[in-house]
Short mmCIF file of C-alpha atoms and ligand atoms in Angstrom, two decimals:
data_model
loop_
_atom_site.label_atom_id
_atom_site.label_comp_id
_atom_site.label_asym_id
_atom_site.label_seq_id
_atom_site.Cartn_x
_atom_site.Cartn_y
_atom_site.Cartn_z
CA MET A 1 81.92 113.62 109.41
CA ALA A 2 84.41 113.00 107.11
CA ILE A 3 86.00 109.18 107.33
CA LYS A 4 89.47 109.44 108.34
CA ARG A 5 92.03 108.80 104.40
CA GLU A 6 93.33 105.48 104.78
CA HIS A 7 97.45 105.34 103.93
CA TRP A 8 99.54 103.36 102.67
CA GLY A 9 101.34 100.99 105.59
CA SER A 10 104.96 101.45 103.92
CA GLN A 11 106.70 103.32 101.33
CA ILE A 12 107.34 99.71 99.51
CA GLY A 13 103.79 98.70 99.64
CA PHE A 14 103.23 102.36 98.06
CA ILE A 15 105.97 101.27 95.40
CA LEU A 16 104.67 97.38 94.27
CA ALA A 17 101.00 99.17 94.43
CA ALA A 18 102.28 102.19 91.74
CA SER A 19 104.57 99.46 89.79
CA GLY A 20 101.71 97.27 89.63
CA SER A 21 99.37 99.68 87.84
CA ALA A 22 102.10 100.04 85.72
CA VAL A 23 103.46 97.26 85.09
CA GLY A 24 99.83 95.32 82.80
CA LEU A 25 98.88 94.01 79.50
CA GLY A 26 100.85 97.39 78.01
CA ASN A 27 104.54 95.84 79.15
CA ILE A 28 104.01 92.40 78.40
CA TRP A 29 101.23 91.58 75.73
CA LYS A 30 101.62 95.52 74.27
CA PHE A 31 104.77 96.78 73.85
CA PRO A 32 106.46 93.43 72.45
CA TYR A 33 104.57 93.56 69.26
CA VAL A 34 104.48 97.32 68.73
CA ALA A 35 108.96 96.86 69.64
CA GLY A 36 108.66 93.96 67.16
CA SER A 37 106.27 95.56 64.37
CA ASN A 38 108.94 98.98 64.57
CA GLY A 39 111.99 97.28 64.11
CA GLY A 40 112.88 95.76 67.58
CA ALA A 41 115.90 98.09 69.61
CA ALA A 42 115.79 101.04 67.46
CA PHE A 43 112.17 101.53 68.64
CA VAL A 44 113.62 100.41 72.56
CA PHE A 45 116.32 102.50 72.67
CA ILE A 46 113.60 105.45 71.41
CA TYR A 47 110.90 104.46 74.07
CA ILE A 48 112.96 105.01 76.96
CA ALA A 49 114.47 108.31 76.31
CA CYS A 50 110.21 109.44 76.16
CA ILE A 51 110.27 107.13 79.41
CA VAL A 52 112.80 108.76 81.13
CA LEU A 53 112.15 112.46 79.49
CA ILE A 54 108.54 112.68 79.82
CA GLY A 55 106.84 109.49 81.74
CA LEU A 56 109.48 110.31 85.16
CA PRO A 57 108.69 114.04 85.54
CA ILE A 58 105.03 113.40 84.48
CA ILE A 59 104.95 110.33 87.14
CA LEU A 60 106.05 112.90 89.79
CA ALA A 61 103.95 115.75 89.02
CA GLU A 62 100.79 113.23 89.53
CA MET A 63 102.03 111.76 93.05
CA VAL A 64 102.79 115.11 94.27
CA LEU A 65 99.30 116.53 93.24
CA GLY A 66 97.84 113.29 94.84
CA ARG A 67 99.59 113.98 98.41
CA LYS A 68 99.51 117.14 98.13
CA THR A 69 95.41 117.61 98.02
CA GLN A 70 94.52 113.90 99.80
CA ARG A 71 91.66 113.44 97.16
CA ASN A 72 90.99 111.74 94.19
CA VAL A 73 91.22 113.12 90.65
CA VAL A 74 88.56 115.91 90.49
CA GLY A 75 89.13 116.43 94.02
CA ALA A 76 92.60 116.91 93.41
CA TYR A 77 91.77 120.06 90.65
CA ARG A 78 89.06 121.41 92.64
CA SER A 79 90.74 121.79 95.78
CA LEU A 80 93.68 123.70 94.01
CA GLU A 81 91.66 125.30 91.35
CA LYS A 82 92.01 129.47 90.95
CA PRO A 83 88.28 130.38 90.59
CA THR A 84 86.83 133.82 89.12
CA HIS A 85 84.00 135.41 88.53
CA SER A 86 84.00 134.26 84.68
CA PHE A 87 82.56 131.32 85.06
CA ILE A 88 78.76 130.62 86.61
CA HIS A 89 79.62 127.61 88.54
CA TYR A 90 81.84 129.88 90.97
CA HIS A 91 79.41 131.47 93.17
CA ARG A 92 77.75 127.87 93.75
CA HIS A 93 81.57 126.26 94.31
CA PHE A 94 82.96 129.14 96.16
CA PRO A 95 80.23 131.71 97.46
CA ASN A 96 82.36 133.02 100.03
CA LYS A 97 85.58 134.13 97.98
CA GLU A 98 86.52 137.62 96.48
CA HIS A 99 86.32 137.72 92.73
CA PRO A 100 90.47 136.95 91.62
CA SER A 101 91.66 138.35 88.53
CA GLN A 102 93.24 135.73 87.28
CA PRO A 103 92.00 134.17 84.45
CA TYR A 104 90.70 130.98 85.18
CA PHE A 105 90.24 127.24 83.58
CA PRO A 106 87.92 124.52 84.87
CA TRP A 107 90.41 122.10 85.96
CA PHE A 108 88.20 120.15 87.15
CA LEU A 109 87.17 119.22 83.54
CA ALA A 110 90.23 117.60 83.61
CA GLY A 111 90.19 115.47 86.65
CA GLY A 112 86.48 114.55 85.32
CA LEU A 113 88.57 112.95 82.01
CA GLY A 114 90.23 110.94 84.27
CA VAL A 115 87.11 109.62 85.76
CA ILE A 116 85.61 108.72 82.09
CA SER A 117 88.70 107.30 80.40
CA GLY A 118 88.98 104.73 83.89
CA PHE A 119 85.63 103.69 82.76
CA ILE A 120 86.41 103.40 79.12
CA ILE A 121 90.05 102.07 79.60
CA LEU A 122 88.46 99.24 82.20
CA SER A 123 85.85 98.19 80.53
CA PHE A 124 87.77 96.83 77.21
CA TYR A 125 91.07 96.00 78.97
CA SER A 126 89.34 93.30 81.60
CA VAL A 127 88.09 91.96 78.55
CA VAL A 128 91.17 91.31 76.77
CA ALA A 129 92.23 90.06 81.19
CA GLY A 130 89.79 87.70 81.05
CA TRP A 131 91.31 86.21 77.78
CA THR A 132 94.35 86.02 79.90
CA LEU A 133 92.04 83.55 82.77
CA ALA A 134 90.89 81.18 79.71
CA TYR A 135 94.16 80.44 78.55
CA ILE A 136 95.84 79.65 81.88
CA ILE A 137 92.95 76.95 81.43
CA GLU A 138 93.77 76.65 78.18
CA ALA A 139 97.73 75.32 78.75
CA ALA A 140 97.09 73.25 81.72
CA SER A 141 94.14 71.32 80.36
CA GLY A 142 97.65 71.02 77.38
CA THR A 143 95.52 72.70 74.93
CA PHE A 144 98.53 73.88 73.15
CA THR A 145 99.93 70.17 72.34
CA GLN A 146 97.38 70.55 69.35
CA PHE A 147 98.84 73.11 67.25
CA LEU A 148 101.34 72.79 64.92
CA ASP A 149 102.17 75.76 63.81
CA VAL A 150 101.32 79.40 64.37
CA ASP A 151 98.18 79.79 61.82
CA GLU A 152 96.44 76.33 64.10
CA ALA A 153 96.57 78.13 67.33
CA GLY A 154 95.59 81.41 65.78
CA ALA A 155 92.42 80.00 63.94
CA TYR A 156 91.57 78.22 67.93
CA PHE A 157 91.96 81.64 69.62
CA GLY A 158 90.13 83.47 67.12
CA GLU A 159 87.38 80.82 67.42
CA PHE A 160 87.82 80.92 71.39
CA VAL A 161 87.21 85.40 71.15
CA SER A 162 84.26 84.89 68.71
CA LYS A 163 82.06 82.93 70.59
CA PRO A 164 79.30 85.02 72.94
CA VAL A 165 79.41 83.34 76.20
CA MET A 166 83.10 81.63 77.28
CA PRO A 167 84.72 85.25 76.98
CA LEU A 168 82.05 86.84 78.92
CA LEU A 169 82.36 84.86 81.41
CA TYR A 170 85.87 84.93 81.81
CA HIS A 171 85.14 89.13 82.06
CA GLY A 172 83.29 88.39 84.72
CA LEU A 173 85.15 86.35 86.75
CA PHE A 174 88.14 88.59 85.98
CA MET A 175 86.04 91.80 86.96
CA LEU A 176 85.09 90.17 90.14
CA ALA A 177 89.11 89.35 91.47
CA SER A 178 89.03 93.31 90.77
CA LEU A 179 85.99 93.96 93.15
CA GLY A 180 87.13 91.68 95.61
CA ILE A 181 90.41 93.37 95.63
CA VAL A 182 89.64 97.05 96.06
CA ILE A 183 86.48 96.55 97.80
CA LYS A 184 88.78 95.73 100.80
CA GLY A 185 90.73 99.54 101.24
CA ILE A 186 94.04 100.52 100.95
CA GLN A 187 95.97 98.24 103.12
CA ASN A 188 94.02 95.32 103.61
CA GLY A 189 93.39 95.30 99.81
CA ILE A 190 95.26 96.84 97.49
CA GLU A 191 98.24 97.13 99.15
CA LYS A 192 98.61 93.49 100.66
CA TRP A 193 97.42 92.06 97.35
CA ASN A 194 100.17 94.39 95.03
CA LYS A 195 102.68 92.41 97.99
CA ILE A 196 101.96 89.54 97.44
CA LEU A 197 101.77 89.76 93.91
CA MET A 198 104.07 91.60 92.17
CA PRO A 199 107.11 89.56 93.78
CA ALA A 200 104.67 86.47 92.41
CA LEU A 201 105.50 88.70 89.58
CA PHE A 202 109.01 89.11 89.10
CA THR A 203 109.82 85.59 89.82
CA ILE A 204 107.59 84.24 86.89
CA LEU A 205 109.54 87.01 85.29
CA VAL A 206 112.88 86.09 85.58
CA LEU A 207 112.12 82.48 85.42
CA LEU A 208 110.39 82.35 81.76
CA LEU A 209 114.27 84.91 80.63
CA ILE A 210 116.07 81.78 81.90
CA ARG A 211 114.36 79.51 79.45
CA GLY A 212 114.39 82.29 76.75
CA LEU A 213 117.98 82.44 76.78
CA THR A 214 118.82 79.00 77.43
CA LEU A 215 117.23 78.06 74.11
CA PRO A 216 119.31 77.24 70.81
CA GLY A 217 119.27 80.01 68.85
CA ALA A 218 118.22 82.31 71.90
CA GLN A 219 121.05 85.28 70.67
CA GLU A 220 118.69 86.56 67.33
CA GLY A 221 116.38 87.10 69.78
CA ILE A 222 118.72 89.14 71.44
CA ALA A 223 120.40 90.74 68.34
CA PHE A 224 116.76 91.94 67.42
CA PHE A 225 116.04 93.79 70.62
CA LEU A 226 119.13 94.78 71.85
CA LYS A 227 121.15 95.77 68.57
CA PRO A 228 119.35 99.40 67.09
CA ASP A 229 119.73 99.91 63.67
CA PHE A 230 118.07 103.01 63.36
CA SER A 231 117.67 103.42 59.37
CA VAL A 232 114.59 101.64 60.40
CA VAL A 233 113.61 104.86 62.53
CA THR A 234 110.68 107.38 61.12
CA TRP A 235 108.35 109.76 62.30
CA LYS A 236 105.94 107.21 63.09
CA THR A 237 108.74 105.47 65.18
CA VAL A 238 108.81 108.00 67.53
CA LEU A 239 105.18 108.74 68.21
CA ALA A 240 104.50 104.95 68.44
CA ALA A 241 107.35 105.11 71.72
CA LEU A 242 105.76 108.15 73.13
CA GLY A 243 101.99 106.59 73.00
CA GLN A 244 103.47 103.24 74.79
CA ALA A 245 105.35 105.30 77.73
CA PHE A 246 102.24 107.04 78.68
CA PHE A 247 100.10 103.73 78.35
CA THR A 248 102.76 101.77 80.38
CA LEU A 249 103.20 103.98 83.37
CA SER A 250 99.56 104.69 83.51
CA LEU A 251 99.91 108.11 82.96
CA GLY A 252 97.53 110.98 81.86
CA MET A 253 94.29 109.45 83.80
CA GLY A 254 95.20 110.23 87.50
CA ALA A 255 95.70 106.92 88.77
CA LEU A 256 98.39 108.11 90.37
CA ILE A 257 97.12 110.74 91.76
CA THR A 258 95.05 108.69 93.28
CA TYR A 259 97.31 106.36 94.90
CA GLY A 260 98.97 109.49 95.78
CA SER A 261 96.68 110.98 97.71
CA TYR A 262 97.25 107.41 99.78
CA LEU A 263 100.34 109.00 100.82
CA SER A 264 101.95 110.14 103.72
CA LYS A 265 103.55 113.19 104.22
CA LYS A 266 107.00 111.04 105.52
CA GLU A 267 106.99 109.16 102.25
CA ASN A 268 109.84 110.18 99.54
CA ILE A 269 108.10 110.78 96.41
CA PRO A 270 111.45 111.00 93.53
CA HIS A 271 112.82 107.88 94.53
CA ALA A 272 109.02 106.24 95.02
CA ALA A 273 108.28 107.56 91.38
CA PHE A 274 111.94 106.72 90.18
CA MET A 275 111.48 102.71 91.14
CA VAL A 276 108.53 102.65 89.55
CA VAL A 277 109.53 103.81 86.45
CA LEU A 278 112.91 101.45 86.58
CA PHE A 279 110.63 98.06 87.34
CA ASP A 280 107.90 99.35 84.85
CA THR A 281 110.87 99.76 82.15
CA LEU A 282 112.98 96.45 83.12
CA VAL A 283 110.01 94.48 83.52
CA ALA A 284 108.54 95.20 79.61
CA LEU A 285 112.10 94.67 78.49
CA VAL A 286 112.73 91.34 80.19
CA ALA A 287 109.31 90.44 79.11
CA GLY A 288 110.42 91.27 75.19
CA LEU A 289 113.85 89.65 76.01
CA ALA A 290 112.25 86.41 76.61
CA ILE A 291 109.46 86.39 74.41
CA PHE A 292 112.03 87.15 71.09
CA THR A 293 114.24 84.98 72.48
CA ALA A 294 111.86 82.18 71.84
CA VAL A 295 109.71 83.52 69.15
CA PHE A 296 114.02 83.36 66.99
CA ALA A 297 114.60 80.28 68.30
CA MET A 298 111.64 78.55 67.26
CA LYS A 299 111.94 80.97 63.35
CA LEU A 300 109.29 82.58 63.83
CA SER A 301 108.57 86.14 63.03
CA PRO A 302 108.92 88.87 65.71
CA SER A 303 106.22 91.12 64.16
CA ALA A 304 103.39 89.17 64.31
CA GLY A 305 101.29 92.20 65.82
CA PRO A 306 98.22 91.72 68.65
CA GLY A 307 98.70 87.68 68.22
CA LEU A 308 101.92 87.96 69.27
CA VAL A 309 101.09 86.61 72.82
CA PHE A 310 97.92 84.62 71.96
CA HIS A 311 98.67 83.48 68.45
CA THR A 312 102.74 83.04 67.99
CA LEU A 313 103.39 81.90 71.59
CA PRO A 314 101.06 79.17 72.36
CA ALA A 315 102.92 77.11 69.51
CA VAL A 316 106.16 78.24 70.81
CA PHE A 317 105.31 76.59 73.91
CA ASN A 318 104.55 73.71 71.94
CA GLN A 319 107.73 72.79 70.17
CA MET A 320 109.74 74.58 73.31
CA ALA A 321 111.40 72.02 76.44
CA GLY A 322 109.16 72.42 79.25
CA GLY A 323 106.26 74.12 76.98
CA TYR A 324 103.87 72.69 79.31
CA PHE A 325 105.30 74.26 82.12
CA PHE A 326 105.92 77.40 80.94
CA GLY A 327 103.32 77.74 78.93
CA ILE A 328 100.99 78.41 82.16
CA LEU A 329 103.19 80.54 84.33
CA PHE A 330 103.20 82.95 80.91
CA PHE A 331 99.63 83.13 81.13
CA VAL A 332 99.55 83.49 85.12
CA LEU A 333 101.63 86.15 84.72
CA LEU A 334 100.09 87.72 81.99
CA PHE A 335 96.87 87.26 84.29
CA ILE A 336 98.79 89.03 87.48
CA ALA A 337 99.62 91.96 85.87
CA ALA A 338 96.55 92.74 84.10
CA LEU A 339 94.72 92.19 87.77
CA THR A 340 97.14 94.88 89.80
CA SER A 341 96.40 97.50 86.97
CA SER A 342 92.79 96.67 86.95
CA VAL A 343 92.44 97.61 90.25
CA SER A 344 94.24 101.15 89.88
CA LEU A 345 91.56 101.86 87.19
CA LEU A 346 88.93 101.00 89.22
CA GLU A 347 90.25 102.63 92.78
CA THR A 348 90.81 105.54 90.16
CA ILE A 349 87.09 105.75 89.69
CA VAL A 350 85.52 104.40 92.94
CA ALA A 351 87.82 107.34 95.09
CA TYR A 352 85.52 109.80 92.80
CA PHE A 353 83.01 108.31 94.26
CA VAL A 354 83.88 107.45 97.49
CA ASP A 355 85.25 111.69 97.43
CA GLU A 356 82.94 113.57 96.19
CA LYS A 357 79.84 111.66 96.06
CA LYS A 358 80.20 110.51 99.68
CA TRP A 359 79.31 106.91 98.41
CA THR A 360 80.97 103.92 100.58
CA ARG A 361 83.26 101.89 99.25
CA GLY A 362 81.27 98.61 99.20
CA LYS A 363 78.05 100.65 97.19
CA ALA A 364 80.91 102.34 95.33
CA VAL A 365 82.74 99.42 93.76
CA LEU A 366 79.67 96.96 93.51
CA LEU A 367 77.89 99.77 91.19
CA VAL A 368 81.08 101.05 88.99
CA GLY A 369 82.01 97.28 88.62
CA GLY A 370 78.60 96.35 87.60
CA ILE A 371 78.57 99.05 84.76
CA ILE A 372 82.04 98.50 84.17
CA PHE A 373 81.09 94.42 83.28
CA LEU A 374 78.27 95.70 81.66
CA THR A 375 79.76 98.24 79.31
CA GLY A 376 82.34 95.79 78.82
CA ILE A 377 79.56 93.11 77.14
CA PRO A 378 79.48 94.76 74.17
CA ALA A 379 83.78 95.26 73.97
CA SER A 380 83.97 91.21 74.38
CA LEU A 381 80.83 90.57 71.33
CA SER A 382 83.45 93.15 69.58
CA PHE A 383 85.64 89.73 68.19
CA GLY A 384 82.52 87.79 67.41
CA SER A 385 78.76 89.02 66.46
CA LEU A 386 79.71 92.75 66.72
CA ALA A 387 82.59 92.52 64.56
CA GLY A 388 81.04 93.79 61.49
CA PHE A 389 79.35 96.18 63.26
CA LYS A 390 81.95 99.74 62.43
CA ILE A 391 80.41 102.37 65.63
CA ALA A 392 82.84 105.45 63.91
CA LEU A 393 85.66 105.62 62.27
CA GLY A 394 85.67 102.23 60.54
CA LYS A 395 86.14 100.91 63.80
CA ASN A 396 84.17 98.43 66.49
CA TYR A 397 83.03 99.04 69.66
CA PHE A 398 86.40 97.92 71.29
CA ASP A 399 88.78 99.19 68.70
CA LEU A 400 86.84 102.23 69.05
CA LEU A 401 87.25 102.58 72.36
CA ASP A 402 90.92 102.23 72.81
CA HIS A 403 91.79 104.08 69.97
CA VAL A 404 90.11 107.39 71.31
CA VAL A 405 91.04 106.65 74.77
CA SER A 406 95.17 105.19 73.96
CA ASN A 407 94.97 108.53 71.58
CA TYR A 408 93.38 111.47 72.57
CA PHE A 409 92.10 110.86 76.61
CA LEU A 410 95.42 109.89 77.56
CA PRO A 411 97.73 112.11 76.24
CA LEU A 412 95.08 115.27 76.94
CA GLY A 413 94.61 114.23 80.33
CA GLY A 414 98.92 114.22 80.72
CA LEU A 415 99.26 117.31 79.25
CA LEU A 416 96.25 119.06 81.23
CA ILE A 417 98.33 117.48 84.44
CA ALA A 418 101.89 118.93 83.62
CA LEU A 419 100.14 122.60 82.59
CA PHE A 420 98.14 122.18 86.07
CA VAL A 421 101.45 121.77 88.00
CA GLY A 422 103.96 123.50 86.36
CA TRP A 423 101.18 127.22 85.57
CA SER A 424 98.81 126.99 87.37
CA TRP A 425 99.62 125.38 91.11
CA GLY A 426 103.06 125.97 89.93
CA ILE A 427 106.32 124.39 90.24
CA LYS A 428 107.39 126.87 93.91
CA ASN A 429 104.21 124.77 95.47
CA ALA A 430 105.14 121.27 93.96
CA VAL A 431 108.46 121.43 94.97
CA ALA A 432 107.45 122.24 98.52
CA GLU A 433 105.05 119.72 98.33
CA ILE A 434 108.07 116.98 97.21
CA LYS A 435 110.15 118.17 100.29
CA ASN A 436 108.00 116.79 102.44
CA GLY A 437 110.11 113.24 102.87
CA ASN A 438 112.71 114.95 100.45
CA LYS A 439 114.53 117.56 102.29
CA ASN A 440 117.42 117.27 99.71
CA PHE A 441 115.22 117.87 96.54
CA PRO A 442 116.65 120.80 94.51
CA THR A 443 114.51 123.65 94.90
CA ALA A 444 116.20 124.65 91.21
CA ASN A 445 115.80 121.38 89.72
CA ILE A 446 115.42 120.46 86.29
CA TRP A 447 112.26 118.58 86.83
CA GLY A 448 110.08 122.36 86.92
CA PHE A 449 111.57 123.32 83.60
CA MET A 450 110.52 119.69 82.13
CA ILE A 451 106.95 119.44 83.63
CA ARG A 452 106.77 123.68 82.03
CA TYR A 453 107.75 122.92 79.10
CA ILE A 454 109.15 119.87 77.50
CA CYS A 455 106.30 117.54 78.38
CA PRO A 456 103.68 120.13 77.52
CA LEU A 457 105.35 120.36 74.12
CA ALA A 458 106.50 116.59 73.56
CA VAL A 459 103.04 115.51 74.41
CA ALA A 460 101.23 118.43 72.62
CA VAL A 461 103.47 117.33 69.54
CA ILE A 462 101.68 113.68 69.49
CA LEU A 463 98.12 114.37 69.82
CA PHE A 464 98.40 117.07 66.93
CA ALA A 465 100.04 114.29 64.85
CA LYS A 466 97.73 111.96 65.83
CA PHE A 467 94.56 114.52 65.29
CA LEU A 468 95.93 114.98 62.07
CA GLY A 469 96.13 111.35 60.94
CA ILE A 470 99.79 110.26 61.60
CA ASP A 471 98.85 107.11 62.59
CA PHE A 472 100.84 103.98 64.63
N1 LIG B 1 99.40 100.73 82.44
C1 LIG B 1 98.66 99.15 82.49
C2 LIG B 1 99.16 98.63 81.43
O1 LIG B 1 100.79 99.18 80.86
C3 LIG B 1 97.38 100.25 82.07
C4 LIG B 1 97.57 101.06 82.73
C5 LIG B 1 96.53 100.54 84.14
C6 LIG B 1 96.72 102.44 82.81
N2 LIG B 1 95.92 102.11 84.52
C7 LIG B 1 95.98 102.84 83.85
C8 LIG B 1 96.70 102.97 81.07
C9 LIG B 1 95.98 104.21 84.01
C10 LIG B 1 95.99 104.32 81.56
C11 LIG B 1 96.16 104.81 82.73
O2 LIG B 1 98.95 97.80 81.24
#
């Protein structure tokens, strides 16, 4: 007998959980350095355009697909796809149906791509998340007071990540924390923890912003972040902004299909989608402001790249009044952001095994979590003993995983979701589903146009550009 699907306890619980998924290392670690090295405010401006024009429509599409089907990412596609005799597996899956004349596309494979993407992202994401845990402890034990400049802080970090044992221990601890939440299910696990952790995250962020804005010399950081200089914008800037928009909103692998599948018919999906996009963007902007005011006040460079948070900031905290306290807070913030995102990645995979393979939640969580711990090991060692070991494309294991998933799998997943909702399932059906919980959603609306034409076209352009090696 099928077990009744669990649902979110409240609309706000869902919004916090989906925001928890979206707000992650992408906002606080990646966004500031990508913005910093792509010209600051001009990048931010284009990024916001991508979020609104492409991110928001696809988020809505994912959530609606999830709620309609009440299934994991593979099951969602499978339950709505239109079969045909042109594929052998037709008879296996739909033994009693007539042969339809419509051309068939094996959409469930798009769901499979999502599950695989989740596995891959989580195995390197939790390695970086483990570092944030380590740095809470470093900050608390006063390590940052040794750092006289950024180079010293960078050298210390380089030493830490290149060792084999400690980073793996933290990666394992971080995975255990994620497993502990997901194993409890939707209401008692994911929803409950997001309701505690997300308000904590917002509070810490506001404290950090106040500290940043009150530093002498903060204006330069604000100007860098808010005054656009469009002369620095190139084609590459636009592509970087679009790629960042995808990652930060958790789009393209069905994380939000999965979270949407725990929605009941009375919830208002456009409202939830809008709130998630708003929170995610606010957090990225506020984190960027807090970080750049501090970096400029200490007369350091904003374009430090991926090391910005782990090299530059510890040195900044050492020079700042109250830096000991704010250093701890900052890494707690990063840890919370990473944890609520990693929970959504894990849940997306677990839901697949629970729905499709009929595993119990406990079995799925332990097995999937264990495998991700193991596949994370070479990702962690990529900063030490495996650093020189190039697997393909001149990249080590960690960089290769990140590159392939972020640059190809997620945009491809997003493209397929837009095409599926826009052209196969159909805007009419999707709008009928949206109207549950939002009666006033207009039947003729711009969203359908965006999903059918603009989103697929824009994403196809990024994919093609990446494929041609226009790198960013
Ligand atoms: N959005 C998260 C971040 O900004 C990462 C993340 C969580 C994610 N779930 C995802 C990215 C699903 C892509 C797909 O850090």
